[in-house]
GROMACS .gro file of N, CA, C and O in nm:
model
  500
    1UNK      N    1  12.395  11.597  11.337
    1UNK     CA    2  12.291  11.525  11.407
    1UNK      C    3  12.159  11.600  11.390
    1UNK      O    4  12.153  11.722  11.381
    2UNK      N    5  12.023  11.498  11.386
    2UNK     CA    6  11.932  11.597  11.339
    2UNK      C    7  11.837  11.578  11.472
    2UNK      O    8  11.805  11.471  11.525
    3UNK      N    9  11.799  11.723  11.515
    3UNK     CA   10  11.661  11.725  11.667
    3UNK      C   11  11.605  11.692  11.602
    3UNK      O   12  11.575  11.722  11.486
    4UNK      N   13  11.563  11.571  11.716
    4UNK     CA   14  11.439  11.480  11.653
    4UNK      C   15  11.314  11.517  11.766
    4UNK      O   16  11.233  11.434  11.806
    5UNK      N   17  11.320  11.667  11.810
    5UNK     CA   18  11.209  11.668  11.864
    5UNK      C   19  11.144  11.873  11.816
    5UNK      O   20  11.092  11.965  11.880
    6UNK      N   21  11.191  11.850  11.669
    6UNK     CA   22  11.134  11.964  11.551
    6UNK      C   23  11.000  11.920  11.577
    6UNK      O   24  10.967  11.816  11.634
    7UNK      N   25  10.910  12.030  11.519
    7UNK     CA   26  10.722  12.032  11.573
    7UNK      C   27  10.768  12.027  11.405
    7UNK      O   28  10.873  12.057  11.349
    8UNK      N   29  10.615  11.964  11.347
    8UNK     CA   30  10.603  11.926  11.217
    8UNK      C   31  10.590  12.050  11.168
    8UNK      O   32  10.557  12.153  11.227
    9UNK      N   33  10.636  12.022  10.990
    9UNK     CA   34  10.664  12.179  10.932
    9UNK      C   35  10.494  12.200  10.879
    9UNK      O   36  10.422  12.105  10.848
   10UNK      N   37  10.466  12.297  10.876
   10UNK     CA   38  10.312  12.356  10.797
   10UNK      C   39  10.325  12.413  10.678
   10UNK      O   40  10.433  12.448  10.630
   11UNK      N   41  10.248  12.423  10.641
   11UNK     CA   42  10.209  12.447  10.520
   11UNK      C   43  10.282  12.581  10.484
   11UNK      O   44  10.246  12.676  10.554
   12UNK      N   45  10.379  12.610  10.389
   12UNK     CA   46  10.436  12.714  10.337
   12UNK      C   47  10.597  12.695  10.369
   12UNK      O   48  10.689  12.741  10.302
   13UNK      N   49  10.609  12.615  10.489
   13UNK     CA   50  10.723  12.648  10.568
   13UNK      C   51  10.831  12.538  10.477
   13UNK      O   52  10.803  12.421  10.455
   14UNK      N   53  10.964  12.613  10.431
   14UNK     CA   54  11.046  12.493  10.370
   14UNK      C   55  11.111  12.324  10.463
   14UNK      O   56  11.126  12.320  10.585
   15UNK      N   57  11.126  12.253  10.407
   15UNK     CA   58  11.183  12.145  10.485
   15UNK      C   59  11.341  12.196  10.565
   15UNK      O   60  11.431  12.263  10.513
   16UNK      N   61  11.336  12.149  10.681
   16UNK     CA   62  11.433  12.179  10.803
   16UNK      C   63  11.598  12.123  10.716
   16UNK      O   64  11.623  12.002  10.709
   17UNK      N   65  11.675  12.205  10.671
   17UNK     CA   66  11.796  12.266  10.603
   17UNK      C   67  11.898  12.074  10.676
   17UNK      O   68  11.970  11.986  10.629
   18UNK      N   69  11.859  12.097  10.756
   18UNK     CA   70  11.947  11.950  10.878
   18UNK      C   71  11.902  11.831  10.782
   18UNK      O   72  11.989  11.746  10.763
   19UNK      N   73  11.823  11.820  10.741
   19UNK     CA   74  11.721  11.662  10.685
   19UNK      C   75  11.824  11.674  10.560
   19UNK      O   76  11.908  11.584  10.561
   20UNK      N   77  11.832  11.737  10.488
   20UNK     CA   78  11.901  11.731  10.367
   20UNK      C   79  12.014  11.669  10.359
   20UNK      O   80  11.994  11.555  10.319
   21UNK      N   81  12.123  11.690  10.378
   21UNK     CA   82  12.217  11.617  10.386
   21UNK      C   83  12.211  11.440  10.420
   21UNK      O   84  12.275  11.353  10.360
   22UNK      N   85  12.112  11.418  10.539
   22UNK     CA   86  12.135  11.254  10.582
   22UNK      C   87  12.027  11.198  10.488
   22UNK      O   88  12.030  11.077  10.465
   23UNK      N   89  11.948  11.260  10.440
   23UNK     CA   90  11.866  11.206  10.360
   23UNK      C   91  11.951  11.178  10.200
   23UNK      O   92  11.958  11.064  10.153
   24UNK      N   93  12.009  11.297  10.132
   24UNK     CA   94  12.081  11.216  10.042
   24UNK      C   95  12.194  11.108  10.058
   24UNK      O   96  12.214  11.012   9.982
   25UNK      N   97  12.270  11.144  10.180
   25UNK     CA   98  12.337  11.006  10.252
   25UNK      C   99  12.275  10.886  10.200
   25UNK      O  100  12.328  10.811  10.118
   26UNK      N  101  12.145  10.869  10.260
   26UNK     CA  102  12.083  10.767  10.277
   26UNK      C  103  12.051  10.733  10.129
   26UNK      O  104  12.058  10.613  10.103
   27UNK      N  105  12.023  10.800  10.045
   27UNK     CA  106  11.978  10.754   9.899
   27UNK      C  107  12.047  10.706   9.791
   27UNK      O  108  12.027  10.649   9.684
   28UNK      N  109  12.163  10.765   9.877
   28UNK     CA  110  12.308  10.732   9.732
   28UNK      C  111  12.343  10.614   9.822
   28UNK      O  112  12.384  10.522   9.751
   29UNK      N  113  12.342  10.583   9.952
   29UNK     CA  114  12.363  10.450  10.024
   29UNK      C  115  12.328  10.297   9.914
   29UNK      O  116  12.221  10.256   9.870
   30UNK      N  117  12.485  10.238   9.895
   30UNK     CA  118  12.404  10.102   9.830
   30UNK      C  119  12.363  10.055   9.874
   30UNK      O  120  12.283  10.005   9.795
   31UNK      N  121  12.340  10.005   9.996
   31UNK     CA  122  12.237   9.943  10.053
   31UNK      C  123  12.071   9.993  10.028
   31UNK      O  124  11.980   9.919   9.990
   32UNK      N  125  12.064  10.080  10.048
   32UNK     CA  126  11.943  10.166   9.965
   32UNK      C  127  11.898  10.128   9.823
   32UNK      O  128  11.787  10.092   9.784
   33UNK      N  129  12.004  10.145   9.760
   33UNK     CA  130  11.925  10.120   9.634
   33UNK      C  131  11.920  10.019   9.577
   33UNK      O  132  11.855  10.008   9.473
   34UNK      N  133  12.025   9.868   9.661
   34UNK     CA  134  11.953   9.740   9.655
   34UNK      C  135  11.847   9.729   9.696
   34UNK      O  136  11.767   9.674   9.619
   35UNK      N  137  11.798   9.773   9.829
   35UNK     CA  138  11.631   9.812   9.842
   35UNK      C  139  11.534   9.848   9.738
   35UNK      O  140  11.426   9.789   9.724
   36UNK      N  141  11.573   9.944   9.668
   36UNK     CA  142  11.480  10.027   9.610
   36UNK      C  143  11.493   9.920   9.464
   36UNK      O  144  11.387   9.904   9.403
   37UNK      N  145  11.616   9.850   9.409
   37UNK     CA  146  11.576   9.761   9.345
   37UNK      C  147  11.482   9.647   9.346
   37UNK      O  148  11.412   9.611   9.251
   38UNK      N  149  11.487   9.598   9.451
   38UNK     CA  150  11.398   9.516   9.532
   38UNK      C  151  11.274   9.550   9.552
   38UNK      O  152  11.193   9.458   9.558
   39UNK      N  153  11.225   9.691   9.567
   39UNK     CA  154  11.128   9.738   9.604
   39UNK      C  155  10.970   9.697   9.579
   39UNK      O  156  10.884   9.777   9.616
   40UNK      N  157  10.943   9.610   9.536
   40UNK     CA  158  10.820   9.586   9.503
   40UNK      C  159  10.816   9.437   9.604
   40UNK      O  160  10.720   9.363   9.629
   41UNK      N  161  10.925   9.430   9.639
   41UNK     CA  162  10.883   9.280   9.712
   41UNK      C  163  10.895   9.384   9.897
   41UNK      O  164  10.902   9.308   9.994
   42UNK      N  165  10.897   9.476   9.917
   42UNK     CA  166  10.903   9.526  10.054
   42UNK      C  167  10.755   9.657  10.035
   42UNK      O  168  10.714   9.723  10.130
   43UNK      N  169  10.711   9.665   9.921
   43UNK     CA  170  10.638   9.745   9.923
   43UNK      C  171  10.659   9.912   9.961
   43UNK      O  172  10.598   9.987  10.037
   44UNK      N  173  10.738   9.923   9.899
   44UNK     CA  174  10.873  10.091   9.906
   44UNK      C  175  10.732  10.139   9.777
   44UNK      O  176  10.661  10.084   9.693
   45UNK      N  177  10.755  10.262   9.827
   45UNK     CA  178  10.619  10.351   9.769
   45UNK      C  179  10.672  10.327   9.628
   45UNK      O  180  10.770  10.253   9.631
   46UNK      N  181  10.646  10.357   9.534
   46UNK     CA  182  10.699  10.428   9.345
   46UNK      C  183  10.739  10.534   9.357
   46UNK      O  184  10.851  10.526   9.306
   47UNK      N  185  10.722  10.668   9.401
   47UNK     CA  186  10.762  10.773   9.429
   47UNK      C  187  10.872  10.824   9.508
   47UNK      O  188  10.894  10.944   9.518
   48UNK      N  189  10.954  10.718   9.573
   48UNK     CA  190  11.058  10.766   9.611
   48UNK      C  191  11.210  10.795   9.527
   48UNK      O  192  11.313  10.846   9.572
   49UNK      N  193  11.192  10.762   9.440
   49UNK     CA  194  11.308  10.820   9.345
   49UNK      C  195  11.285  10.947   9.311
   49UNK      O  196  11.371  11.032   9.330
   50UNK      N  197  11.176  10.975   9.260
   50UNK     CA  198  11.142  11.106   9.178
   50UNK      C  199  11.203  11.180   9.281
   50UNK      O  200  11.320  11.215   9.267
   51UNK      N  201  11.113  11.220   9.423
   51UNK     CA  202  11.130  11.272   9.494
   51UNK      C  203  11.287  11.270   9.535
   51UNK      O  204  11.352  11.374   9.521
   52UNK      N  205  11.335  11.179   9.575
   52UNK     CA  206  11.461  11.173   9.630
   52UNK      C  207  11.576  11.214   9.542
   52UNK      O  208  11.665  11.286   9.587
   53UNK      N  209  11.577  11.158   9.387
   53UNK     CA  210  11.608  11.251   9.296
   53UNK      C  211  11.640  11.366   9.314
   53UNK      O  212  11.747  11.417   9.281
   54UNK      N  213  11.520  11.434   9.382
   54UNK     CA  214  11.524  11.587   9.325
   54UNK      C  215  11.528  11.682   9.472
   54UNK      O  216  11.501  11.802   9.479
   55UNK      N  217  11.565  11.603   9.572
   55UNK     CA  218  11.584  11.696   9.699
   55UNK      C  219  11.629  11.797   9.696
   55UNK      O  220  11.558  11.868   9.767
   56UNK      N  221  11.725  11.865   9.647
   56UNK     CA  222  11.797  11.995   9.639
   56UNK      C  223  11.670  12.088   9.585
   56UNK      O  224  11.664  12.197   9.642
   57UNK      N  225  11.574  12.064   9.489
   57UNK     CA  226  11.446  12.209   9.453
   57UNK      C  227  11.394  12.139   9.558
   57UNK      O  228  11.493  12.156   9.629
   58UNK      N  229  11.322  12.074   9.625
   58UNK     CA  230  11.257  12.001   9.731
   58UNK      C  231  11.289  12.097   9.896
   58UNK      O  232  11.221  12.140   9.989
   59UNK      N  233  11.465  12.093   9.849
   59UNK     CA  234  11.469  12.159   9.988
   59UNK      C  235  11.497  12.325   9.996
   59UNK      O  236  11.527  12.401  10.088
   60UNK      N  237  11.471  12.339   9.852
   60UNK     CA  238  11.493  12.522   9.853
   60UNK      C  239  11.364  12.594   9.899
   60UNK      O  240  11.250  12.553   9.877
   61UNK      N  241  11.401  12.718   9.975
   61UNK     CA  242  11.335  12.787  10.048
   61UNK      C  243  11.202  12.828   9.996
   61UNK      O  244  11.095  12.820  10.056
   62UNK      N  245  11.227  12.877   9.867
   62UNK     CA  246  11.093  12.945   9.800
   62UNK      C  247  11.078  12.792   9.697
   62UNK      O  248  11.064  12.817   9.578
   63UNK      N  249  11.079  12.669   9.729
   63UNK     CA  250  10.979  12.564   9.695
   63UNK      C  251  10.846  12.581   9.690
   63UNK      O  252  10.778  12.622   9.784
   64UNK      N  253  10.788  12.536   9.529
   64UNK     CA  254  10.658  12.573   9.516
   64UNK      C  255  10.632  12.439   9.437
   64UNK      O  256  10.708  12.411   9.344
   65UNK      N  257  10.505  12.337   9.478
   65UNK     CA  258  10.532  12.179   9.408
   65UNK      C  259  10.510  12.236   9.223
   65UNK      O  260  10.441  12.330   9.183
   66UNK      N  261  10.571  12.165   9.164
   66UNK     CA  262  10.517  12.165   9.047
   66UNK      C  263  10.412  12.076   8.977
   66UNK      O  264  10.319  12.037   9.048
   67UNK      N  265  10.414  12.048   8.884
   67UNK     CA  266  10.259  12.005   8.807
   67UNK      C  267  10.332  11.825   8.841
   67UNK      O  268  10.265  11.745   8.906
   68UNK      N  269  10.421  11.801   8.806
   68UNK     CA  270  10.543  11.660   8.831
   68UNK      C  271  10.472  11.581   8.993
   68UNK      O  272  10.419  11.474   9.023
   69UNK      N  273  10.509  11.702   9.059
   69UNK     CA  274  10.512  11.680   9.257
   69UNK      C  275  10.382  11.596   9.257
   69UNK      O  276  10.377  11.478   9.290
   70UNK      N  277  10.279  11.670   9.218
   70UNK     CA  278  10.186  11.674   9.238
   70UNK      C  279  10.121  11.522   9.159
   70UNK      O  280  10.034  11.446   9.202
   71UNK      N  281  10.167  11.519   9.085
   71UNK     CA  282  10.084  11.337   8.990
   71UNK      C  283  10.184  11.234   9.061
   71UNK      O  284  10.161  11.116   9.032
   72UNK      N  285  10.300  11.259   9.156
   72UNK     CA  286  10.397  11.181   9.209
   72UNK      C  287  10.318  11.134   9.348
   72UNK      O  288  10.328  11.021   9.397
   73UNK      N  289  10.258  11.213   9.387
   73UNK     CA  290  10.191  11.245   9.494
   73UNK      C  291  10.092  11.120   9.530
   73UNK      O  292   9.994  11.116   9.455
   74UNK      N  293  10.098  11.021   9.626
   74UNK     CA  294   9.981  10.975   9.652
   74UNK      C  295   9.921  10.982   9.827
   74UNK      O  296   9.999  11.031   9.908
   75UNK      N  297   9.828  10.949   9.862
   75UNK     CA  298   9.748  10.985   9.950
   75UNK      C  299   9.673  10.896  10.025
   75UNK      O  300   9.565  10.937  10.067
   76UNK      N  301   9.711  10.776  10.051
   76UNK     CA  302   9.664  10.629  10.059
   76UNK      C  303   9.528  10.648  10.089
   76UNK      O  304   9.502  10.750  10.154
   77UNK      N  305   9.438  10.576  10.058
   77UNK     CA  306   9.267  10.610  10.135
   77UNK      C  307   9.226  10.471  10.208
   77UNK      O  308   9.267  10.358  10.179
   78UNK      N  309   9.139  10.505  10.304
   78UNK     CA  310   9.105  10.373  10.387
   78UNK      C  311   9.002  10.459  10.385
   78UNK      O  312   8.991  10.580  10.365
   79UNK      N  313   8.894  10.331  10.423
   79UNK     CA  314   8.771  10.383  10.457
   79UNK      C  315   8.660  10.407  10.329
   79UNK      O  316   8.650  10.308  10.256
   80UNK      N  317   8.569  10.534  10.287
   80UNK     CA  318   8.483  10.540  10.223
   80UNK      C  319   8.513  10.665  10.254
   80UNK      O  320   8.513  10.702  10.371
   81UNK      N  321   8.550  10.767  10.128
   81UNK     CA  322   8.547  10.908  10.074
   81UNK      C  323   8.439  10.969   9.953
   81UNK      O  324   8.460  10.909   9.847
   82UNK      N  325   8.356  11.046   9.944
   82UNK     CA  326   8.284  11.091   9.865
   82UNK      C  327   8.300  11.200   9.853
   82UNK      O  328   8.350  11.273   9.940
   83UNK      N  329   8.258  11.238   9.733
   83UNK     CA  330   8.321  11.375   9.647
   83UNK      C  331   8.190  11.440   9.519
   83UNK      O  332   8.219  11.429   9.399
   84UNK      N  333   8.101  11.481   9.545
   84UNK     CA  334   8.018  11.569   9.440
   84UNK      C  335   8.047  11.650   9.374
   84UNK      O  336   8.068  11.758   9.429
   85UNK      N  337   8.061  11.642   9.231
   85UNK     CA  338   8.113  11.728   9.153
   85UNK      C  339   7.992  11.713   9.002
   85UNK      O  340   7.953  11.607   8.953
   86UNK      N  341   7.957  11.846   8.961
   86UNK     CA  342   7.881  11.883   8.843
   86UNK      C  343   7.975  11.850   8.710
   86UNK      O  344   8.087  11.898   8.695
   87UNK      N  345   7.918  11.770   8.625
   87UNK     CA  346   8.001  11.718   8.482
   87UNK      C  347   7.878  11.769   8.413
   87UNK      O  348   7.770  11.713   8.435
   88UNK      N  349   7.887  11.877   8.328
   88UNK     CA  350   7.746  11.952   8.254
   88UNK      C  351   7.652  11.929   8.330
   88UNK      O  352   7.689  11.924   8.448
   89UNK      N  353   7.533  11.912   8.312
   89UNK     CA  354   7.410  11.910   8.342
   89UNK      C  355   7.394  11.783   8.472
   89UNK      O  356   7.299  11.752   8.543
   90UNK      N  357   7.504  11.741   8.464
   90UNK     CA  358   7.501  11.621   8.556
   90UNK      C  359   7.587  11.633   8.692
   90UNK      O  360   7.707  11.660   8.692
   91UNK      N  361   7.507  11.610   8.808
   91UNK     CA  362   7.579  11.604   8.930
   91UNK      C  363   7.621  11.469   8.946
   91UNK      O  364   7.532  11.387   8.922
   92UNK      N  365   7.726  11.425   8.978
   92UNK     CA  366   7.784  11.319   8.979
   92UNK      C  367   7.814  11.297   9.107
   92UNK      O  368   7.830  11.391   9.184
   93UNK      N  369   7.827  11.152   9.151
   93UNK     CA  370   7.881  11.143   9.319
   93UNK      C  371   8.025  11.068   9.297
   93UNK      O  372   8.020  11.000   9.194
   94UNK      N  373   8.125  11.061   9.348
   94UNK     CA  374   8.236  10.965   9.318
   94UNK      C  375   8.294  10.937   9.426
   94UNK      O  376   8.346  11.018   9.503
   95UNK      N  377   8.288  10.787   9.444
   95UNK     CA  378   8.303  10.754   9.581
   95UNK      C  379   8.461  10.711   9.572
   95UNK      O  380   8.493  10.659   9.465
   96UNK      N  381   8.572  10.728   9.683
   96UNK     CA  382   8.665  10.658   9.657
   96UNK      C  383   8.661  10.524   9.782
   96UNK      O  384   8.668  10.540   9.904
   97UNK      N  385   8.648  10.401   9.711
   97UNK     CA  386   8.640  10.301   9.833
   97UNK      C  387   8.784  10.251   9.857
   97UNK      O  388   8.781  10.128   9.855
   98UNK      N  389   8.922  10.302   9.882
   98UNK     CA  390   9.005  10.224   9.853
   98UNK      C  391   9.043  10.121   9.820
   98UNK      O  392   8.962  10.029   9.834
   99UNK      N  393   9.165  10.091   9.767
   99UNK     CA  394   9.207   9.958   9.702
   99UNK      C  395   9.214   9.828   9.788
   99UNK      O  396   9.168   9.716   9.765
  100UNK      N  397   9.275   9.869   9.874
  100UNK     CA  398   9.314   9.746   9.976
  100UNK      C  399   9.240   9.623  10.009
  100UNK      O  400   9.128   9.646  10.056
  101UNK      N  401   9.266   9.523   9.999
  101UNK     CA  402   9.186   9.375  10.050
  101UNK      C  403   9.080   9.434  10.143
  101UNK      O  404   8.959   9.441  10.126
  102UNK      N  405   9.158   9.474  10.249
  102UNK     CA  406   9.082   9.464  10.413
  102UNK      C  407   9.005   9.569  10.463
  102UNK      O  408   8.972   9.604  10.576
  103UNK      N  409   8.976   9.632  10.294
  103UNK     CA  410   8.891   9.742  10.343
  103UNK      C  411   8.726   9.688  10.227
  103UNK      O  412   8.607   9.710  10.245
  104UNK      N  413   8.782   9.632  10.142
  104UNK     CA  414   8.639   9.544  10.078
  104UNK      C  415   8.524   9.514  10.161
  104UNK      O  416   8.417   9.568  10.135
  105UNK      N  417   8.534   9.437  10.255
  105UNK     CA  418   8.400   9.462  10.322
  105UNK      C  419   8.329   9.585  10.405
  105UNK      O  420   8.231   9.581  10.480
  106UNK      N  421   8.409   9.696  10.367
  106UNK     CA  422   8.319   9.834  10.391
  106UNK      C  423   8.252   9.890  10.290
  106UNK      O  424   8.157   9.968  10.295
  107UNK      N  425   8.303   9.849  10.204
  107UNK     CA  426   8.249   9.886  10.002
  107UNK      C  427   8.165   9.832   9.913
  107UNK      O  428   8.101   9.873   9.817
  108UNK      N  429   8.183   9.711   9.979
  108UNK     CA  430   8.049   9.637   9.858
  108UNK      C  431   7.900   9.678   9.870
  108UNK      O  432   7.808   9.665   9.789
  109UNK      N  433   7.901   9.729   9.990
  109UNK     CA  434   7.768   9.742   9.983
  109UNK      C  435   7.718   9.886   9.877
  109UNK      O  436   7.602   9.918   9.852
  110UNK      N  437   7.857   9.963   9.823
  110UNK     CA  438   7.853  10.091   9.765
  110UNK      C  439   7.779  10.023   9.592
  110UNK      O  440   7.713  10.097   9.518
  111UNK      N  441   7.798   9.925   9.569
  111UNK     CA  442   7.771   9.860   9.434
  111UNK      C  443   7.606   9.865   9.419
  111UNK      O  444   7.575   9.817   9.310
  112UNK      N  445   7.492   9.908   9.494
  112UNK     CA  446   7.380   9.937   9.473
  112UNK      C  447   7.326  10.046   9.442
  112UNK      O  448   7.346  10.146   9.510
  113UNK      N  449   7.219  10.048   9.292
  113UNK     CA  450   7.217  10.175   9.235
  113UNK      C  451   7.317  10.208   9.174
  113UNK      O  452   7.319  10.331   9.169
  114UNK      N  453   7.424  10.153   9.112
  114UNK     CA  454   7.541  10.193   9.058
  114UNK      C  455   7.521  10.210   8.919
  114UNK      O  456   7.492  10.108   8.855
  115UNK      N  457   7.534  10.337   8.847
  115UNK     CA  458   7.494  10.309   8.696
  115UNK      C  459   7.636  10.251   8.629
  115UNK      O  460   7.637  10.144   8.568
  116UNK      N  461   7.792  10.357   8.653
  116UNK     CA  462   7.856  10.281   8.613
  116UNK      C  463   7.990  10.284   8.663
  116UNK      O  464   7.998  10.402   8.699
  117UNK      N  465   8.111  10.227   8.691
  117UNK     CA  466   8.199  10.147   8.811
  117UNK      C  467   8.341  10.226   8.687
  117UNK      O  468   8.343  10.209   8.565
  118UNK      N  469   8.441  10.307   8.766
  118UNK     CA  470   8.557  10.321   8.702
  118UNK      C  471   8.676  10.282   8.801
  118UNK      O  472   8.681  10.315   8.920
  119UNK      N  473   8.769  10.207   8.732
  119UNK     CA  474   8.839  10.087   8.850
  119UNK      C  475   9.009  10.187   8.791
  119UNK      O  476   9.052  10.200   8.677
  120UNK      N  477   9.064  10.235   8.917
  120UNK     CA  478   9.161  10.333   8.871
  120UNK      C  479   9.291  10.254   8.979
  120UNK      O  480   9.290  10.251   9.102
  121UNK      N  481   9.398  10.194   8.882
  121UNK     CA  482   9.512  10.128   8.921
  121UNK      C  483   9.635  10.195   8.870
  121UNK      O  484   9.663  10.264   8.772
  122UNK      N  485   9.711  10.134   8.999
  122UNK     CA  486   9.855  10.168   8.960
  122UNK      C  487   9.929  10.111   8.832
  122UNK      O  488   9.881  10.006   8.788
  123UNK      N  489  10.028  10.160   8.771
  123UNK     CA  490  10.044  10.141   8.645
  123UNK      C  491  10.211  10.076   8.668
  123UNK      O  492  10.276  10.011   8.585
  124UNK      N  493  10.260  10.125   8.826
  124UNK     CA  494  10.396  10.089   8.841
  124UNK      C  495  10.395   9.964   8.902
  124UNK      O  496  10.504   9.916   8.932
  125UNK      N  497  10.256   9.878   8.935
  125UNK     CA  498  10.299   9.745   8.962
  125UNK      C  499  10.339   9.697   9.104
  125UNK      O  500  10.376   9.581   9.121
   0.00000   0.00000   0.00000
């Protein structure tokens, strides 16, 4: 049985040794992976195989993400994020307006003064 009243893990600290087990339960579950076949009609992230895949380095102690973890990795954005970064001689601004329908009318107004627009999509559909 897993305490479900653990304080969230921080940064460095490995995942709680208890999660492991019901979590691969749950993944080798067929019911699960008729889900995860299905998955694009329930909106199940892309990244849960990789990850779930690979729980055992996931749940070892001296876990360190690799270069893989990390492009698996997403970060949903709402709202309006900006980011300044120097490309040679050029300071650049890069706004992230997220993807989502219902966040479009916070963004359009970002389309003024725009020299030029890079439109960055998912590739898994």
């Amino acid at each position: 049985m897993v305490d479900m009243n653990l304080e969230d893990i921080q940064d460095g600290q490995p995942f709680p040794e208890e999660y492991l087990e019901p979590l691969r339960r749950l993944w080798e579950d067929p019911s699960m992976q008729k889900c995860w076949e299905r998955g694009n009609e329930a909106a199940l992230p892309d990244n849960l195989s990789y990850f779930f895949g690979d729980l055992d380095r996931l749940f070892d102690q001296f876990y360190v993400p690799i270069e893989q973890d990390i492009v698996h990795t997403r970060a949903r954005t709402i709202g309006i994020t900006e980011m300044v970064f120097n490309l040679r001689e050029n300071k650049m601004l890069m706004v992230d307006v997220g993807g989502q329908k219902s966040e479009r009318r916070k963004w359009i107004h970002c389309f003024q003064d725009v020299m030029s627009i890079l439109f960055l999509v998912s590739l898994s559909g």
